[in-house]
């Protein structure tokens, strides 16, 4: 399966259609990825997407794409969202939920989904439950990626992102073949604004205050699968696959 599906309907909004239709999967999986910023959710989402056929749906990717759009074409709410993102703060639940509601077709897509970065607060999780219930689909599992904080900080410091195709690298742990350039499309890699040291601190605090309580929320629903995020992306992926197979009893 192709690692880089275009995800147009998710990234650009409901008036856009995905160029590549979702693959035919016998068992679509609807999975939420949780974990502190920098734990490697995006990398695992891309690997799991290739294995399961489900699209990698990141709300952070939507905001980063909006930031690259001409300011004239952005709504006032999106301007505020981008400013907050640059400082490492969470975007308001209202704005995030508006964006996700517009993309309901991605949540009901026959390929399933891998949500990365959403939900990030308990009100977002509750709203997602209502949305999915009305749409007649449910979440199959929540993977919680766990990593000690010093390792998280080291990972974020070395992380480099492709501004064009969104591929993620690390200067040591996942170095591109040509230093500083994307393996997939050749674009020069960047350190995201919100990976700069000041913003990282704000993001970690936002995680502890607003997102960590989701662990209790989903634990109560019996959906939580804990996975250690230590080691290489391939090791974490192997661990994730095994944990999911055990959880699903396959
Ligand atoms: P991420 O790529 O998931 O780390 O998201 C990057 C940034 O986008 C976050 O630091 C927030 O500013 C914003 N963001 C993304 N998803 C959400 C969300 N579900 N709730 C609030 N803010 C979000």
mmCIF file of C-alpha atoms and ligand atoms in Angstrom:
data_model
loop_
_atom_site.group_PDB
_atom_site.id
_atom_site.type_symbol
_atom_site.label_atom_id
_atom_site.label_comp_id
_atom_site.label_asym_id
_atom_site.label_seq_id
_atom_site.Cartn_x
_atom_site.Cartn_y
_atom_site.Cartn_z
ATOM 1 C CA UNK A 1 0.000 0.000 0.000
ATOM 2 C CA UNK A 2 1.172 3.550 -0.703
ATOM 3 C CA UNK A 3 2.669 5.261 2.363
ATOM 4 C CA UNK A 4 1.826 8.763 1.118
ATOM 5 C CA UNK A 5 -1.918 8.844 0.363
ATOM 6 C CA UNK A 6 -3.000 12.352 -0.660
ATOM 7 C CA UNK A 7 -5.703 12.772 2.061
ATOM 8 C CA UNK A 8 -7.092 15.793 0.191
ATOM 9 C CA UNK A 9 -10.516 15.690 1.838
ATOM 10 C CA UNK A 10 -8.888 15.793 5.278
ATOM 11 C CA UNK A 11 -6.111 18.282 4.578
ATOM 12 C CA UNK A 12 -8.022 20.719 2.355
ATOM 13 C CA UNK A 13 -11.624 20.268 3.486
ATOM 14 C CA UNK A 14 -14.867 18.691 2.349
ATOM 15 C CA UNK A 15 -15.007 20.380 -1.059
ATOM 16 C CA UNK A 16 -11.913 18.387 -2.062
ATOM 17 C CA UNK A 17 -11.943 14.741 -3.071
ATOM 18 C CA UNK A 18 -9.112 12.314 -2.389
ATOM 19 C CA UNK A 19 -7.246 11.377 -5.561
ATOM 20 C CA UNK A 20 -6.539 7.870 -4.330
ATOM 21 C CA UNK A 21 -9.681 6.070 -3.163
ATOM 22 C CA UNK A 22 -9.296 4.161 0.091
ATOM 23 C CA UNK A 23 -8.029 0.606 -0.406
ATOM 24 C CA UNK A 24 -10.423 -2.307 0.028
ATOM 25 C CA UNK A 25 -9.769 -3.564 3.517
ATOM 26 C CA UNK A 26 -11.667 -6.473 4.991
ATOM 27 C CA UNK A 27 -11.620 -5.012 8.485
ATOM 28 C CA UNK A 28 -11.468 -1.196 8.568
ATOM 29 C CA UNK A 29 -9.861 -0.010 11.790
ATOM 30 C CA UNK A 30 -10.734 3.245 13.537
ATOM 31 C CA UNK A 31 -7.913 4.051 15.890
ATOM 32 C CA UNK A 32 -6.878 7.096 17.944
ATOM 33 C CA UNK A 33 -3.193 7.671 18.720
ATOM 34 C CA UNK A 34 -2.419 9.356 22.042
ATOM 35 C CA UNK A 35 0.887 10.427 23.557
ATOM 36 C CA UNK A 36 2.882 13.538 24.428
ATOM 37 C CA UNK A 37 4.096 15.750 21.572
ATOM 38 C CA UNK A 38 7.344 14.289 20.228
ATOM 39 C CA UNK A 39 6.595 10.705 21.207
ATOM 40 C CA UNK A 40 6.469 9.669 17.532
ATOM 41 C CA UNK A 41 2.719 9.453 16.824
ATOM 42 C CA UNK A 42 3.073 10.896 13.322
ATOM 43 C CA UNK A 43 5.743 8.387 12.341
ATOM 44 C CA UNK A 44 3.737 5.485 13.737
ATOM 45 C CA UNK A 45 0.568 6.764 12.067
ATOM 46 C CA UNK A 46 2.301 6.666 8.667
ATOM 47 C CA UNK A 47 3.552 3.101 9.261
ATOM 48 C CA UNK A 48 0.199 1.905 10.592
ATOM 49 C CA UNK A 49 -1.582 3.595 7.689
ATOM 50 C CA UNK A 50 0.491 1.577 5.217
ATOM 51 C CA UNK A 51 -0.215 -1.640 7.136
ATOM 52 C CA UNK A 52 -3.922 -1.172 7.857
ATOM 53 C CA UNK A 53 -5.080 0.916 4.881
ATOM 54 C CA UNK A 54 -6.587 3.565 7.151
ATOM 55 C CA UNK A 55 -5.776 7.232 6.460
ATOM 56 C CA UNK A 56 -3.483 9.173 8.771
ATOM 57 C CA UNK A 57 -5.667 12.081 9.945
ATOM 58 C CA UNK A 58 -3.663 14.730 11.784
ATOM 59 C CA UNK A 59 -5.303 17.981 12.917
ATOM 60 C CA UNK A 60 -1.803 19.491 13.263
ATOM 61 C CA UNK A 61 -1.249 18.875 9.519
ATOM 62 C CA UNK A 62 -4.439 20.845 8.750
ATOM 63 C CA UNK A 63 -3.184 23.851 10.744
ATOM 64 C CA UNK A 64 0.308 23.662 9.228
ATOM 65 C CA UNK A 65 -1.197 23.596 5.756
ATOM 66 C CA UNK A 66 -3.417 26.587 6.586
ATOM 67 C CA UNK A 67 -0.310 28.456 7.746
ATOM 68 C CA UNK A 68 1.215 27.923 4.301
ATOM 69 C CA UNK A 69 -1.948 29.362 2.680
ATOM 70 C CA UNK A 70 -2.253 33.016 1.669
ATOM 71 C CA UNK A 71 -3.499 34.929 4.772
ATOM 72 C CA UNK A 72 -6.249 36.501 2.602
ATOM 73 C CA UNK A 73 -7.852 33.070 2.214
ATOM 74 C CA UNK A 74 -8.024 32.287 5.936
ATOM 75 C CA UNK A 75 -10.975 32.803 8.260
ATOM 76 C CA UNK A 76 -10.402 34.933 11.401
ATOM 77 C CA UNK A 77 -10.696 31.760 13.501
ATOM 78 C CA UNK A 78 -7.950 30.123 11.447
ATOM 79 C CA UNK A 79 -5.678 33.176 11.942
ATOM 80 C CA UNK A 80 -6.076 32.825 15.702
ATOM 81 C CA UNK A 81 -5.500 29.062 15.475
ATOM 82 C CA UNK A 82 -2.216 29.538 13.602
ATOM 83 C CA UNK A 83 -0.972 32.125 16.107
ATOM 84 C CA UNK A 84 -1.733 29.768 18.965
ATOM 85 C CA UNK A 85 -0.007 26.882 17.231
ATOM 86 C CA UNK A 86 3.157 28.963 16.718
ATOM 87 C CA UNK A 87 3.312 29.584 20.476
ATOM 88 C CA UNK A 88 2.818 25.882 21.219
ATOM 89 C CA UNK A 89 -0.650 26.488 22.737
ATOM 90 C CA UNK A 90 -3.725 24.415 21.979
ATOM 91 C CA UNK A 91 -6.202 25.732 19.427
ATOM 92 C CA UNK A 92 -9.682 26.270 20.932
ATOM 93 C CA UNK A 93 -12.002 23.263 21.087
ATOM 94 C CA UNK A 94 -14.569 25.277 19.125
ATOM 95 C CA UNK A 95 -12.250 25.793 16.136
ATOM 96 C CA UNK A 96 -10.895 22.232 16.189
ATOM 97 C CA UNK A 97 -14.364 20.724 16.373
ATOM 98 C CA UNK A 98 -15.645 22.915 13.547
ATOM 99 C CA UNK A 99 -12.815 21.656 11.346
ATOM 100 C CA UNK A 100 -13.318 18.009 12.288
ATOM 101 C CA UNK A 101 -17.112 18.168 11.840
ATOM 102 C CA UNK A 102 -16.587 19.491 8.303
ATOM 103 C CA UNK A 103 -14.486 16.391 7.620
ATOM 104 C CA UNK A 104 -16.974 13.825 8.914
ATOM 105 C CA UNK A 105 -16.682 11.851 5.654
ATOM 106 C CA UNK A 106 -13.059 11.043 6.585
ATOM 107 C CA UNK A 107 -14.229 9.570 9.873
ATOM 108 C CA UNK A 108 -16.791 7.350 8.160
ATOM 109 C CA UNK A 109 -14.499 6.444 5.216
ATOM 110 C CA UNK A 110 -14.572 2.720 4.428
ATOM 111 C CA UNK A 111 -10.763 2.543 4.885
ATOM 112 C CA UNK A 112 -11.017 3.449 8.593
ATOM 113 C CA UNK A 113 -8.883 6.129 10.257
ATOM 114 C CA UNK A 114 -5.839 6.782 12.395
ATOM 115 C CA UNK A 115 -6.450 9.989 14.317
ATOM 116 C CA UNK A 116 -3.259 11.777 15.367
ATOM 117 C CA UNK A 117 -3.457 14.895 17.559
ATOM 118 C CA UNK A 118 -7.239 14.762 17.911
ATOM 119 C CA UNK A 119 -8.916 14.506 20.349
ATOM 120 C CA UNK A 120 -6.619 16.485 22.648
ATOM 121 C CA UNK A 121 -9.019 17.502 25.422
ATOM 122 C CA UNK A 122 -11.845 15.717 27.219
ATOM 123 C CA UNK A 123 -14.516 17.981 25.586
ATOM 124 C CA UNK A 124 -13.057 17.087 22.156
ATOM 125 C CA UNK A 125 -13.198 13.383 23.009
ATOM 126 C CA UNK A 126 -16.813 13.677 24.180
ATOM 127 C CA UNK A 127 -17.759 15.569 20.988
ATOM 128 C CA UNK A 128 -16.017 12.914 18.865
ATOM 129 C CA UNK A 129 -18.009 10.181 20.604
ATOM 130 C CA UNK A 130 -21.276 11.985 19.771
ATOM 131 C CA UNK A 131 -20.208 12.611 16.175
ATOM 132 C CA UNK A 132 -19.257 8.970 15.602
ATOM 133 C CA UNK A 133 -22.368 7.689 17.340
ATOM 134 C CA UNK A 134 -24.591 9.745 15.008
ATOM 135 C CA UNK A 135 -22.561 8.509 12.040
ATOM 136 C CA UNK A 136 -23.011 4.878 13.147
ATOM 137 C CA UNK A 137 -19.330 4.060 13.587
ATOM 138 C CA UNK A 138 -17.171 3.593 16.666
ATOM 139 C CA UNK A 139 -13.558 3.768 17.801
ATOM 140 C CA UNK A 140 -11.915 0.317 17.827
ATOM 141 C CA UNK A 141 -8.850 1.131 19.916
ATOM 142 C CA UNK A 142 -6.813 3.948 21.432
ATOM 143 C CA UNK A 143 -3.042 3.473 21.385
ATOM 144 C CA UNK A 144 -1.252 5.363 24.149
ATOM 145 C CA UNK A 145 2.444 5.820 23.298
ATOM 146 C CA UNK A 146 4.612 6.200 26.373
ATOM 147 C CA UNK A 147 8.149 7.604 26.645
ATOM 148 C CA UNK A 148 10.164 9.238 29.495
ATOM 149 C CA UNK A 149 10.294 13.057 29.196
ATOM 150 C CA UNK A 150 14.106 13.423 28.619
ATOM 151 C CA UNK A 151 13.791 11.118 25.589
ATOM 152 C CA UNK A 152 10.840 13.139 24.305
ATOM 153 C CA UNK A 153 12.869 16.380 24.473
ATOM 154 C CA UNK A 154 15.798 14.720 22.604
ATOM 155 C CA UNK A 155 13.459 13.465 19.896
ATOM 156 C CA UNK A 156 11.853 16.858 19.325
ATOM 157 C CA UNK A 157 15.251 18.633 19.167
ATOM 158 C CA UNK A 158 16.391 16.386 16.301
ATOM 159 C CA UNK A 159 13.089 16.233 14.450
ATOM 160 C CA UNK A 160 13.016 17.653 10.928
ATOM 161 C CA UNK A 161 9.867 17.853 8.826
ATOM 162 C CA UNK A 162 9.310 18.150 5.092
ATOM 163 C CA UNK A 163 7.204 21.295 4.543
ATOM 164 C CA UNK A 164 5.877 19.868 1.272
ATOM 165 C CA UNK A 165 4.968 16.192 1.734
ATOM 166 C CA UNK A 166 4.979 16.243 5.582
ATOM 167 C CA UNK A 167 7.417 13.302 5.903
ATOM 168 C CA UNK A 168 9.167 13.333 9.281
ATOM 169 C CA UNK A 169 12.874 12.596 9.888
ATOM 170 C CA UNK A 170 15.315 12.810 12.791
ATOM 171 C CA UNK A 171 18.916 13.952 12.545
ATOM 172 C CA UNK A 172 20.087 10.813 14.384
ATOM 173 C CA UNK A 173 17.240 8.343 14.771
ATOM 174 C CA UNK A 174 15.786 8.530 11.253
ATOM 175 C CA UNK A 175 18.319 10.462 9.200
ATOM 176 C CA UNK A 176 17.399 11.262 5.595
ATOM 177 C CA UNK A 177 19.714 9.768 2.934
ATOM 178 C CA UNK A 178 20.930 13.295 2.031
ATOM 179 C CA UNK A 179 21.362 15.370 5.192
ATOM 180 C CA UNK A 180 18.764 18.147 5.391
ATOM 181 C CA UNK A 181 16.613 17.019 2.442
ATOM 182 C CA UNK A 182 13.452 14.925 2.191
ATOM 183 C CA UNK A 183 13.926 11.347 0.914
ATOM 184 C CA UNK A 184 10.483 11.349 -0.690
ATOM 185 C CA UNK A 185 10.327 14.668 -2.574
ATOM 186 C CA UNK A 186 13.794 16.276 -2.190
ATOM 187 C CA UNK A 187 12.489 19.438 -0.408
ATOM 188 C CA UNK A 188 14.696 21.064 2.250
ATOM 189 C CA UNK A 189 13.678 19.880 5.728
ATOM 190 C CA UNK A 190 12.709 22.345 8.483
ATOM 191 C CA UNK A 191 12.470 22.509 12.272
ATOM 192 C CA UNK A 192 8.798 23.277 12.928
ATOM 193 C CA UNK A 193 8.056 26.548 14.824
ATOM 194 C CA UNK A 194 6.366 24.597 17.536
ATOM 195 C CA UNK A 195 9.431 22.323 17.866
ATOM 196 C CA UNK A 196 11.531 25.374 18.898
ATOM 197 C CA UNK A 197 12.585 25.065 22.589
ATOM 198 C CA UNK A 198 10.190 27.727 24.047
ATOM 199 C CA UNK A 199 7.146 26.319 22.295
ATOM 200 C CA UNK A 200 8.085 22.739 23.244
ATOM 201 C CA UNK A 201 7.812 23.631 26.929
ATOM 202 C CA UNK A 202 4.341 25.147 26.403
ATOM 203 C CA UNK A 203 3.234 22.066 24.410
ATOM 204 C CA UNK A 204 4.392 19.621 27.079
ATOM 205 C CA UNK A 205 2.451 21.581 29.726
ATOM 206 C CA UNK A 206 -0.644 21.668 27.514
ATOM 207 C CA UNK A 207 -0.334 17.895 27.120
ATOM 208 C CA UNK A 208 -0.110 17.287 30.874
ATOM 209 C CA UNK A 209 -2.991 19.643 31.682
ATOM 210 C CA UNK A 210 -5.434 18.955 28.854
ATOM 211 C CA UNK A 211 -4.580 15.724 27.032
ATOM 212 C CA UNK A 212 -3.273 13.365 29.732
ATOM 213 C CA UNK A 213 -6.790 13.239 31.328
ATOM 214 C CA UNK A 214 -7.938 11.450 28.149
ATOM 215 C CA UNK A 215 -6.163 8.322 29.405
ATOM 216 C CA UNK A 216 -8.696 7.991 32.218
ATOM 217 C CA UNK A 217 -11.551 8.861 29.828
ATOM 218 C CA UNK A 218 -10.666 6.074 27.385
ATOM 219 C CA UNK A 219 -9.597 3.619 30.059
ATOM 220 C CA UNK A 220 -13.182 3.793 31.325
ATOM 221 C CA UNK A 221 -14.352 2.800 27.836
ATOM 222 C CA UNK A 222 -12.012 -0.253 27.790
ATOM 223 C CA UNK A 223 -10.326 0.940 24.597
ATOM 224 C CA UNK A 224 -6.818 1.726 25.777
ATOM 225 C CA UNK A 225 -3.759 -0.144 24.438
ATOM 226 C CA UNK A 226 -0.458 0.931 26.071
ATOM 227 C CA UNK A 227 2.671 0.818 23.900
ATOM 228 C CA UNK A 228 6.214 1.780 24.902
ATOM 229 C CA UNK A 229 7.652 4.251 22.376
ATOM 230 C CA UNK A 230 11.322 3.510 23.145
ATOM 231 C CA UNK A 231 13.570 2.296 20.335
ATOM 232 C CA UNK A 232 13.525 2.781 16.568
ATOM 233 C CA UNK A 233 10.350 3.587 14.632
ATOM 234 C CA UNK A 234 10.408 0.017 13.277
ATOM 235 C CA UNK A 235 10.644 -1.448 16.786
ATOM 236 C CA UNK A 236 7.779 0.723 18.007
ATOM 237 C CA UNK A 237 5.739 -0.235 14.950
ATOM 238 C CA UNK A 238 6.346 -3.970 15.585
ATOM 239 C CA UNK A 239 5.269 -3.465 19.205
ATOM 240 C CA UNK A 240 2.174 -1.520 18.101
ATOM 241 C CA UNK A 241 1.163 -4.228 15.617
ATOM 242 C CA UNK A 242 1.551 -6.952 18.227
ATOM 243 C CA UNK A 243 -0.362 -4.963 20.838
ATOM 244 C CA UNK A 244 -3.220 -4.322 18.392
ATOM 245 C CA UNK A 245 -3.339 -7.978 17.288
ATOM 246 C CA UNK A 246 -3.542 -9.030 20.947
ATOM 247 C CA UNK A 247 -6.213 -6.409 21.671
ATOM 248 C CA UNK A 248 -8.320 -7.414 18.662
ATOM 249 C CA UNK A 249 -7.741 -11.121 19.444
ATOM 250 C CA UNK A 250 -6.398 -11.885 15.969
HETATM 251 P P1 LIG B 1 0.550 18.305 16.334
HETATM 252 O O1 LIG B 1 1.159 18.192 14.992
HETATM 253 O O2 LIG B 1 -0.516 17.294 16.586
HETATM 254 O O3 LIG B 1 1.577 18.341 17.443
HETATM 255 O O4 LIG B 1 -0.230 19.719 16.385
HETATM 256 C C1 LIG B 1 0.470 20.933 16.213
HETATM 257 C C2 LIG B 1 -0.294 22.052 16.886
HETATM 258 O O5 LIG B 1 -1.578 22.212 16.274
HETATM 259 C C3 LIG B 1 -0.572 21.857 18.359
HETATM 260 O O6 LIG B 1 0.522 22.227 19.201
HETATM 261 C C4 LIG B 1 -1.774 22.772 18.560
HETATM 262 O O7 LIG B 1 -1.386 24.132 18.583
HETATM 263 C C5 LIG B 1 -2.555 22.540 17.278
HETATM 264 N N1 LIG B 1 -3.500 21.409 17.389
HETATM 265 C C6 LIG B 1 -3.501 20.293 16.626
HETATM 266 N N2 LIG B 1 -4.501 19.484 16.966
HETATM 267 C C7 LIG B 1 -5.149 20.091 17.996
HETATM 268 C C8 LIG B 1 -6.266 19.747 18.796
HETATM 269 N N3 LIG B 1 -6.928 18.579 18.622
HETATM 270 N N4 LIG B 1 -6.658 20.612 19.773
HETATM 271 C C9 LIG B 1 -6.021 21.782 19.953
HETATM 272 N N5 LIG B 1 -4.944 22.170 19.248
HETATM 273 C C10 LIG B 1 -4.500 21.331 18.270
#
